[in-house]
Short mmCIF file of C-alpha atoms in Angstrom, two decimals:
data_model
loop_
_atom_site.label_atom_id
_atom_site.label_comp_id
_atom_site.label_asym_id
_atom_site.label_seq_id
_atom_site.Cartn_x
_atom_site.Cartn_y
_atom_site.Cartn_z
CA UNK A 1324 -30.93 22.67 -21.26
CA UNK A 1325 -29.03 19.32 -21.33
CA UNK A 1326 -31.78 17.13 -20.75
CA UNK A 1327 -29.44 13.59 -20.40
CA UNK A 1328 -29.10 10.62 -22.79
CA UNK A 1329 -30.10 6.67 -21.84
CA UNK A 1330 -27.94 4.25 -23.02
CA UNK A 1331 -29.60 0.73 -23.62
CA UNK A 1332 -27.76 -2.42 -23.71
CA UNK A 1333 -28.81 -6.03 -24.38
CA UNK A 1334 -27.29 -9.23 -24.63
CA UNK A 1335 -28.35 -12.52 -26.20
CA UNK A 1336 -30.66 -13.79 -23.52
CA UNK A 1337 -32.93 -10.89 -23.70
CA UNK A 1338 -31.78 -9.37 -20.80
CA UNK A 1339 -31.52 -5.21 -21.45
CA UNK A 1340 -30.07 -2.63 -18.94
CA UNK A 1341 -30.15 1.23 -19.19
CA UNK A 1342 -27.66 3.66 -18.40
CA UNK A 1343 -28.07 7.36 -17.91
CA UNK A 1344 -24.98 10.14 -18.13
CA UNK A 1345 -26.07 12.52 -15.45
CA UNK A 1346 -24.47 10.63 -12.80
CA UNK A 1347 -23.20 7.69 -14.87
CA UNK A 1348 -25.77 5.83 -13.75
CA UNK A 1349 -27.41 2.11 -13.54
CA UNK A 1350 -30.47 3.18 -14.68
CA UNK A 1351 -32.50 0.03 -15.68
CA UNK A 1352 -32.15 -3.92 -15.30
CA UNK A 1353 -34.76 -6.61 -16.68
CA UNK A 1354 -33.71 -9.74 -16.37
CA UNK A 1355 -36.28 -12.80 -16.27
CA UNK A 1356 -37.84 -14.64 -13.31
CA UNK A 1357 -38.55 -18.60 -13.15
CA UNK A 1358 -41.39 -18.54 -15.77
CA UNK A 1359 -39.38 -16.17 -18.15
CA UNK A 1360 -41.17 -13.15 -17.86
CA UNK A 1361 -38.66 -9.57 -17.78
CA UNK A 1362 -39.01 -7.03 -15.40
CA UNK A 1363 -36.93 -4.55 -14.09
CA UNK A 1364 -35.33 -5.15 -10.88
CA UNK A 1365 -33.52 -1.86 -10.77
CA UNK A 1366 -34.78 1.49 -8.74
CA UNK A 1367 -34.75 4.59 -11.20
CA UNK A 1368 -36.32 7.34 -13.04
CA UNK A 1369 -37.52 7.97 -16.79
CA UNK A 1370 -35.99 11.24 -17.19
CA UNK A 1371 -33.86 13.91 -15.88
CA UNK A 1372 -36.31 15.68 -13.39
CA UNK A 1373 -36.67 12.64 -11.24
CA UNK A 1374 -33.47 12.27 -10.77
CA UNK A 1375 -32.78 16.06 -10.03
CA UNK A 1376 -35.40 16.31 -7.98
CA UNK A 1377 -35.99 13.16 -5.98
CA UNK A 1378 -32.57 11.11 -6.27
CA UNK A 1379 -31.58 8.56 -3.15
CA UNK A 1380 -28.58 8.16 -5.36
CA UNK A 1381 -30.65 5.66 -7.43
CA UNK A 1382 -27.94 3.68 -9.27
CA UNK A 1383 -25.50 6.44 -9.43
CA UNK A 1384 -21.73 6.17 -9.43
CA UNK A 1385 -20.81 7.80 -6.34
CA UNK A 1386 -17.57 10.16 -5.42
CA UNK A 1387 -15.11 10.89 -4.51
CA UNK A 1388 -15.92 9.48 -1.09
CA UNK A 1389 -18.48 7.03 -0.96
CA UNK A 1390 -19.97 6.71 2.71
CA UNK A 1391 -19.40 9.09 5.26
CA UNK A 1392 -16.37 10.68 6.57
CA UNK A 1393 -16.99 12.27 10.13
CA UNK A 1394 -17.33 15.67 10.63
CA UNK A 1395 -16.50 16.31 7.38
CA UNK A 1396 -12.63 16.42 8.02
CA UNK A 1397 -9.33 15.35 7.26
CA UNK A 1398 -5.60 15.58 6.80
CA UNK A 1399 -3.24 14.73 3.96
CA UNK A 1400 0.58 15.30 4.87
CA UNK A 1401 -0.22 17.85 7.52
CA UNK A 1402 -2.71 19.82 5.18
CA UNK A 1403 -6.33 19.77 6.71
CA UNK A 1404 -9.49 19.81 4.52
CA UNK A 1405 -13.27 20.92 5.17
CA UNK A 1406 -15.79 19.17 3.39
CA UNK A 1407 -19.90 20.02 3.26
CA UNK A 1408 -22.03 18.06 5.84
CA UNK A 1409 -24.27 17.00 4.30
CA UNK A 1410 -25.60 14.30 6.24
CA UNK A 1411 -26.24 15.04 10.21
CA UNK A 1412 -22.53 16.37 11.53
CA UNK A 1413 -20.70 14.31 8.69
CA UNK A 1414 -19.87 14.43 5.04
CA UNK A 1415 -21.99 11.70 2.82
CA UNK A 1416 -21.61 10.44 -0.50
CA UNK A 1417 -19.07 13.11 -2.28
CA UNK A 1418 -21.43 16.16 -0.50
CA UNK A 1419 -23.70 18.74 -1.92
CA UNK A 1420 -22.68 18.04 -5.78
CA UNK A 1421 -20.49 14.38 -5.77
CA UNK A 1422 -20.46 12.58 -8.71
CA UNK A 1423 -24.21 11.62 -9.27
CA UNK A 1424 -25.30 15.13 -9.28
CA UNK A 1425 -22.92 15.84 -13.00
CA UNK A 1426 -23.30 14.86 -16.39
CA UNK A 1427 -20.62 12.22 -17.64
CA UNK A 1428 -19.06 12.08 -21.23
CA UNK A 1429 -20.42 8.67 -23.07
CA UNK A 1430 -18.65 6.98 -25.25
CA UNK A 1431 -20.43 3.05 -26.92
CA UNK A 1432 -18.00 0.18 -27.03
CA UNK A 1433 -17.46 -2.96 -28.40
CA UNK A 1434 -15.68 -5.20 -26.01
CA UNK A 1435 -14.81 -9.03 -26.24
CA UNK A 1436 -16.92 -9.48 -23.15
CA UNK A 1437 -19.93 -7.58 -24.63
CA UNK A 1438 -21.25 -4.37 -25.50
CA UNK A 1439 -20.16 -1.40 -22.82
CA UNK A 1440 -20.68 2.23 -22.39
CA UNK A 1441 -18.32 4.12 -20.73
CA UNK A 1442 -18.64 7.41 -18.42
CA UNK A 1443 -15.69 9.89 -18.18
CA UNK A 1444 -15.77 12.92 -15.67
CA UNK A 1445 -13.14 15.68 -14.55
CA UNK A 1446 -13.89 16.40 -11.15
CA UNK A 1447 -11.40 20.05 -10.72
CA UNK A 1448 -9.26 20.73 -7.90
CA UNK A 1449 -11.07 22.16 -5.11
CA UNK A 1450 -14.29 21.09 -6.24
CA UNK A 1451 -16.35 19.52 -3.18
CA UNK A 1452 -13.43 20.80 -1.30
CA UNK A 1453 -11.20 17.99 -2.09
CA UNK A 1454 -7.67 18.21 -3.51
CA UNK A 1455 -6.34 17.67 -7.42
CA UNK A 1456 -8.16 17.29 -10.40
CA UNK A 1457 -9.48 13.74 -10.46
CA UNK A 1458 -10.13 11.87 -13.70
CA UNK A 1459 -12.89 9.55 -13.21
CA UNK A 1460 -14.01 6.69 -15.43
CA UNK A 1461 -17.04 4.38 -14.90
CA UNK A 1462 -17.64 1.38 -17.18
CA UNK A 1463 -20.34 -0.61 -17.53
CA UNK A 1464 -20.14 -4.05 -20.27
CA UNK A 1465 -22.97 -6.22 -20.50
CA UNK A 1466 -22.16 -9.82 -20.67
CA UNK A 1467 -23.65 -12.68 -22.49
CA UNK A 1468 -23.45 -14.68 -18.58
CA UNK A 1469 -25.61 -12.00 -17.51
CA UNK A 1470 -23.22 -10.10 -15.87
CA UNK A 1471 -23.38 -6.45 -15.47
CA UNK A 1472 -19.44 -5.51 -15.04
CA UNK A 1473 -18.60 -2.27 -13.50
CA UNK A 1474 -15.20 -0.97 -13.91
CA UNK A 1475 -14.31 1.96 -12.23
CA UNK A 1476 -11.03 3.97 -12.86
CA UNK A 1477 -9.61 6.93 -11.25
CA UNK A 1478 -6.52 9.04 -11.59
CA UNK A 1479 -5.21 12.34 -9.83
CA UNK A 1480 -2.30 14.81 -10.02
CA UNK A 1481 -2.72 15.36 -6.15
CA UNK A 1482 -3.10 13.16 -3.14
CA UNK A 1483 -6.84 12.88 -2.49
CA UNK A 1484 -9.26 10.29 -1.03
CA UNK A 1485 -10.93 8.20 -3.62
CA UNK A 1486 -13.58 5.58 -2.81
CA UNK A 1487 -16.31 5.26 -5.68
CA UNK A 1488 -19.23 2.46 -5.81
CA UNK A 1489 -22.34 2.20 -7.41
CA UNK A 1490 -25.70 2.82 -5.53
CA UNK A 1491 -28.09 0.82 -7.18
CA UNK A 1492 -31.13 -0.69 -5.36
CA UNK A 1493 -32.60 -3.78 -6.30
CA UNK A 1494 -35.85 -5.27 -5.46
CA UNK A 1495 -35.43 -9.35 -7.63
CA UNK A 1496 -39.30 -9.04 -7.54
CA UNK A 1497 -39.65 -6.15 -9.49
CA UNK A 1498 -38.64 -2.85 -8.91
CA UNK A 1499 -41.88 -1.07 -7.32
CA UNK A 1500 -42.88 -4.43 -5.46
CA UNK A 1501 -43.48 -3.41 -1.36
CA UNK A 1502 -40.57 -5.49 0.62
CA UNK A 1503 -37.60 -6.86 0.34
CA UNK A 1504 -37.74 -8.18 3.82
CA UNK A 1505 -38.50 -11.54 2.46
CA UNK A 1506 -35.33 -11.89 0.14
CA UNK A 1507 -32.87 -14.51 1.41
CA UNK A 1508 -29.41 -12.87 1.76
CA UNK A 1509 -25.70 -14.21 2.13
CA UNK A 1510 -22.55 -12.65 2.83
CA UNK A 1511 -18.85 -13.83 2.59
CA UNK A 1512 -18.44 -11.73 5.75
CA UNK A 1513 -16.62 -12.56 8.69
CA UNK A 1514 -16.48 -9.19 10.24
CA UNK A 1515 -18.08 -5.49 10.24
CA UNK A 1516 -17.15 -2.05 11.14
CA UNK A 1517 -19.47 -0.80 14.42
CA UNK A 1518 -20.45 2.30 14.54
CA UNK A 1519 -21.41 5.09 16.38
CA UNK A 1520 -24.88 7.07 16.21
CA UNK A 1521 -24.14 8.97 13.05
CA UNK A 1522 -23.07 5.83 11.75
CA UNK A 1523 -19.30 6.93 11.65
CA UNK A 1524 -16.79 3.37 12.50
CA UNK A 1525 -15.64 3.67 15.78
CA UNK A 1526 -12.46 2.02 14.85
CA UNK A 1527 -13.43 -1.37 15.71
CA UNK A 1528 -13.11 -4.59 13.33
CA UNK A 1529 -15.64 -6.93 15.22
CA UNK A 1530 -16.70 -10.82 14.01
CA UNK A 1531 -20.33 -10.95 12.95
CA UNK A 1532 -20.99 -13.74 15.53
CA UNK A 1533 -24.20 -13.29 17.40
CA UNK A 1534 -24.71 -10.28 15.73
CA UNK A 1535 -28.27 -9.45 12.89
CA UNK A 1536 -25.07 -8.85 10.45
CA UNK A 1537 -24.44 -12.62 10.12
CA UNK A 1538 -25.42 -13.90 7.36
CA UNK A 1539 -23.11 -16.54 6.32
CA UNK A 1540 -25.60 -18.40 5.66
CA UNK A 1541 -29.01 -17.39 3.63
CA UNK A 1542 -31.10 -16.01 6.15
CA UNK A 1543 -34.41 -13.78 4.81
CA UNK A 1544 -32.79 -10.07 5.33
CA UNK A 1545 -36.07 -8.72 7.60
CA UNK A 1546 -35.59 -11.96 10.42
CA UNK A 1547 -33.58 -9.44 12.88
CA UNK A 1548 -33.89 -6.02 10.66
CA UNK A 1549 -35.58 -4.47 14.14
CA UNK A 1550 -33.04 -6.38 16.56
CA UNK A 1551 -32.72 -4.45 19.53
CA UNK A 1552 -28.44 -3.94 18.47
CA UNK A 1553 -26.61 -0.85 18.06
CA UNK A 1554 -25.99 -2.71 13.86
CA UNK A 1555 -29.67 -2.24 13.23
CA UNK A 1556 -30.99 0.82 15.45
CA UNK A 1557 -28.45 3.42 14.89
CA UNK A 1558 -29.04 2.94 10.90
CA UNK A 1559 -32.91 2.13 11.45
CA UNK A 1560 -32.27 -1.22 9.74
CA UNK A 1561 -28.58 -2.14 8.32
CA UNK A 1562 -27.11 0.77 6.78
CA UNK A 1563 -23.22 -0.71 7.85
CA UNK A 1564 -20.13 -1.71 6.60
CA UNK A 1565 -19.13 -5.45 6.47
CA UNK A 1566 -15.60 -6.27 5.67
CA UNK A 1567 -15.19 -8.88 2.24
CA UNK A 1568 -13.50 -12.07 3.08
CA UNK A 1569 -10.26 -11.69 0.86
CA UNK A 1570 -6.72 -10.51 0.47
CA UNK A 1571 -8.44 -7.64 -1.20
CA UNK A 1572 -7.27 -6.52 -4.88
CA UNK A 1573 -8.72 -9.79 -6.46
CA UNK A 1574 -12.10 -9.63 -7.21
CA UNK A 1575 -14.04 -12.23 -4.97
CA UNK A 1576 -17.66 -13.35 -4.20
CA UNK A 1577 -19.21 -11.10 -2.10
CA UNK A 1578 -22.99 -11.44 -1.67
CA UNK A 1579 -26.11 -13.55 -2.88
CA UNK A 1580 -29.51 -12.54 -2.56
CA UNK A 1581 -32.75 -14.80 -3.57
CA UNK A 1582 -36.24 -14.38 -4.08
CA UNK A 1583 -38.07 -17.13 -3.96
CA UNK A 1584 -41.10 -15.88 -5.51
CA UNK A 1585 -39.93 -15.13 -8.65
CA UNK A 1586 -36.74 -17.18 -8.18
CA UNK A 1587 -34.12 -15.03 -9.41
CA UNK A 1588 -31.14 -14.76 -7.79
CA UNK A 1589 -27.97 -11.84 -7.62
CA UNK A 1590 -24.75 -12.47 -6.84
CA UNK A 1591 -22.12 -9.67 -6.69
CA UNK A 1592 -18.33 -9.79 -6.93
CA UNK A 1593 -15.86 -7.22 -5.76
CA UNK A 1594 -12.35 -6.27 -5.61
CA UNK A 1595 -13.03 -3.59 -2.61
CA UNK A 1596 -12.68 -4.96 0.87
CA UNK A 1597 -15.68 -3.14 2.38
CA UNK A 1598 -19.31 -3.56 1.35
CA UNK A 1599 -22.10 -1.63 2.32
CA UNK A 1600 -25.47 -3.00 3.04
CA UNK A 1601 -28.19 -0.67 3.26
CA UNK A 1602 -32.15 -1.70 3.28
CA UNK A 1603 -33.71 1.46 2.19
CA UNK A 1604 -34.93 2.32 5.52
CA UNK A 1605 -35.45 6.22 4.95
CA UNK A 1606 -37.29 5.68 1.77
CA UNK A 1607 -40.57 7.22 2.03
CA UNK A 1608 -42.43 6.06 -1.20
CA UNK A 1609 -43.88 9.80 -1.37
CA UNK A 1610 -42.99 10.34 -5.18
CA UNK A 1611 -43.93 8.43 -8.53
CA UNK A 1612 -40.64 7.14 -10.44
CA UNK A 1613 -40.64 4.37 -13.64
CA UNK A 1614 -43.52 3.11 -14.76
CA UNK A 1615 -45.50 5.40 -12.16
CA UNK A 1616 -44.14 3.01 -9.59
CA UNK A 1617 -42.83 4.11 -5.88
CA UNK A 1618 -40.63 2.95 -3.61
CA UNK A 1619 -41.76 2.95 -0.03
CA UNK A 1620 -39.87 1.90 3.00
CA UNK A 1621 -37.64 -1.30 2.45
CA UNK A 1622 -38.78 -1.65 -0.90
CA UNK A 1623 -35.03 -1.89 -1.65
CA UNK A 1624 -31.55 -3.00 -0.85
CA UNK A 1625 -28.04 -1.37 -1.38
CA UNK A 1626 -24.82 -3.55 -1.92
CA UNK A 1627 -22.12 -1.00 -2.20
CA UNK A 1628 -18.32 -2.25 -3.05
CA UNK A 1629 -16.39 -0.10 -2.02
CA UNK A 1630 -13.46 0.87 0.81
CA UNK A 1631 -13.96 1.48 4.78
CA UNK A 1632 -16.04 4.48 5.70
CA UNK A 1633 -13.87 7.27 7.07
CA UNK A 1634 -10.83 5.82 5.94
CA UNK A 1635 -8.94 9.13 5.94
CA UNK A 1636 -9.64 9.77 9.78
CA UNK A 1637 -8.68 6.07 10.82
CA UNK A 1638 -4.91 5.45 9.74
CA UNK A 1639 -5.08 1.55 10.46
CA UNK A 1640 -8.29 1.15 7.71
CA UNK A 1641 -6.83 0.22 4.23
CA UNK A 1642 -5.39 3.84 2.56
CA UNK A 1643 -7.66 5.14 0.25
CA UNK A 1644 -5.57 7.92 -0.39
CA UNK A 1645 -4.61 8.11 -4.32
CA UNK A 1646 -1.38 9.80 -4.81
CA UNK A 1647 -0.35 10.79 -8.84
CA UNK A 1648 1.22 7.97 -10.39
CA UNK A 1649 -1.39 5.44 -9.12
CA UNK A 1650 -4.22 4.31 -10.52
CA UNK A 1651 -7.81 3.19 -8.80
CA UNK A 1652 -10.01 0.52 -9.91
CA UNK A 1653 -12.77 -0.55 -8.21
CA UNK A 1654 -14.66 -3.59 -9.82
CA UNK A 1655 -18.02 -4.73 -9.30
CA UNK A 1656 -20.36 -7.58 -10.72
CA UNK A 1657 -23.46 -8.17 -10.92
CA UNK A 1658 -24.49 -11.69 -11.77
CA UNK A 1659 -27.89 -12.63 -12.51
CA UNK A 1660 -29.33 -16.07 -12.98
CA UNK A 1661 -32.30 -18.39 -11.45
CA UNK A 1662 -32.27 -20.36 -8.74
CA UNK A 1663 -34.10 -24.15 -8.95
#
């Protein structure tokens, strides 16, 4: 049985991240704190059977559709599609088998901007229930800025939804460290997508003003976690969509996050006009992962590039819809450094 294959990839300030090909995934990321001292920052599993068996996604590239699509269903050109629900009445992250649940193809590269491995995956027509056969390529170059670039590529010979993104959770402290409720966040967000109970958009573009989403300016991400407001109870913390400041297509600054304690800092860069903020608020800490380390409640946070949740059922969100000919790219950075 294929058991999987790490990838490890360093650059020359010590820094080291690990990749895994069963779900082209962000496996590892140690990266120092104030005082120098490396530890990963990166939620994650030593081998196969964690993943298999206990996987929240855990740094996974995630397809074809990324976030939910409600009910399940929708239309392309008159032609209407079923997926799995897999998540309350709605479809989540690709469904039963998406694109973390496969093994990739791996191929080691050499690139000007540092070394890179890079994932390739046919997903077949029909498969999930979605339309064409979908070439998929996710790659990941380390940089000597300490930059984790992720370039993702798709291309179809049928119209389909695409949105990929990669699910990692990070905890700056150390991954396996109890909160993150004390991490300092920012977001170049004017605006968020509301949503209903099964945390499907209603439709509605509204301004983060006088809302627990704003956080234009640093503010430690548990101050209004359990604010009595439809953005933190429906989602049992934030689990919503904020829309990127941006004309969209160019990749712009997105997100910083600090923590104090061991001062480093992430920043994260995006070309998608949607990211996803979740706070790990249905993690139950119940199983061991790295190290013999587990992740209880909050002990994590998502930021997830990517495009609108249930694009194909709201014609006025940006088309996600990839027709033959065209080519996706969704591009997301991870910049780590230390903040004095």
């Amino acid at each position: 049985m294929n058991q999987g294959r790490f990838y490890t990839l360093k650059n020359k300030n010590g820094m080291e991240i690990k990749l895994f090909d069963y779900g082209a995934t962000l496996a590892g990321v140690k990266v120092p704190d104030k005082d120098g001292q490396f530890d990963d920052v990166v939620f994650g599993f030593d081998d196969l059977k964690g993943y298999v068996e206990f996987n929240d996604f855990f740094g996974s590239t995630v397809g074809r559709h990324a976030g939910r699509i409600g009910g399940g269903r929708f239309e392309i050109d008159g032609t209407a599609y079923q997926l799995a629900v897999n998540n309350g009445k709605n479809h989540l992250h690709g469904g039963i088998k998406g694109f973390d649940k496969v093994f990739w193809n791996a191929q080691e590269l050499t690139t000007k901007k540092g070394n890179a491995v890079s994932f390739s995956y046919l997903s077949p027509d029909g498969e999930e229930h979605y339309p064409g056969n979908l070439t998929v390529t996710t790659v990941y170059t380390l940089t000597d800025a300490n930059e984790i670039i992720i370039d993702m590529y798709a291309v179809t010979d049928k119209a389909t939804p695409v949105n990929l993104t990669n699910h990692a959770y990070f905890n700056l402290s150390g991954a396996g460290n109890p909160s993150i409720l004390d991490h300092r966040l920012k977001l170049n967000c004017d605006f968020f997508l509301p949503g209903d109970e099964g945390l499907i958009p209603t439709g509605e573009v509204a301004p983060v003003d006088g809302t627990p989403l704003d956080f234009r300016e640093f503010k430690a991400i548990g101050k209004e976690i359990d604010a009595d407001h439809p953005s933190t109870q429906f989602g049992s913390g934030y689990d919503l969509a904020l829309v990127v400041n941006g004309k969209g297509n160019e990749t712009v600054h997105a997100a910083s996050v600090i923590d104090d304690k061991s001062g480093r800092r992430l920043d994260v860069f995006t070309n998608q006009k949607a990211l996803i903020f979740y706070t790990g608020n249905f993690l139950k800490g119940d199983f061991k992962a790295k190290d013999g380390k587990t992740y209880p409640r909050r002990s994590g946070f998502c930021l997830e590039p990517g495009a609108f949740p249930d694009s194909p059922n709201k014609p006025w969100f940006p088309n996600i819809i990839l027709k033959p000919g065209d080519l996706y790219h969704n591009q997301i950075i991870f910049r780590f450094s230390i903040e004095n």
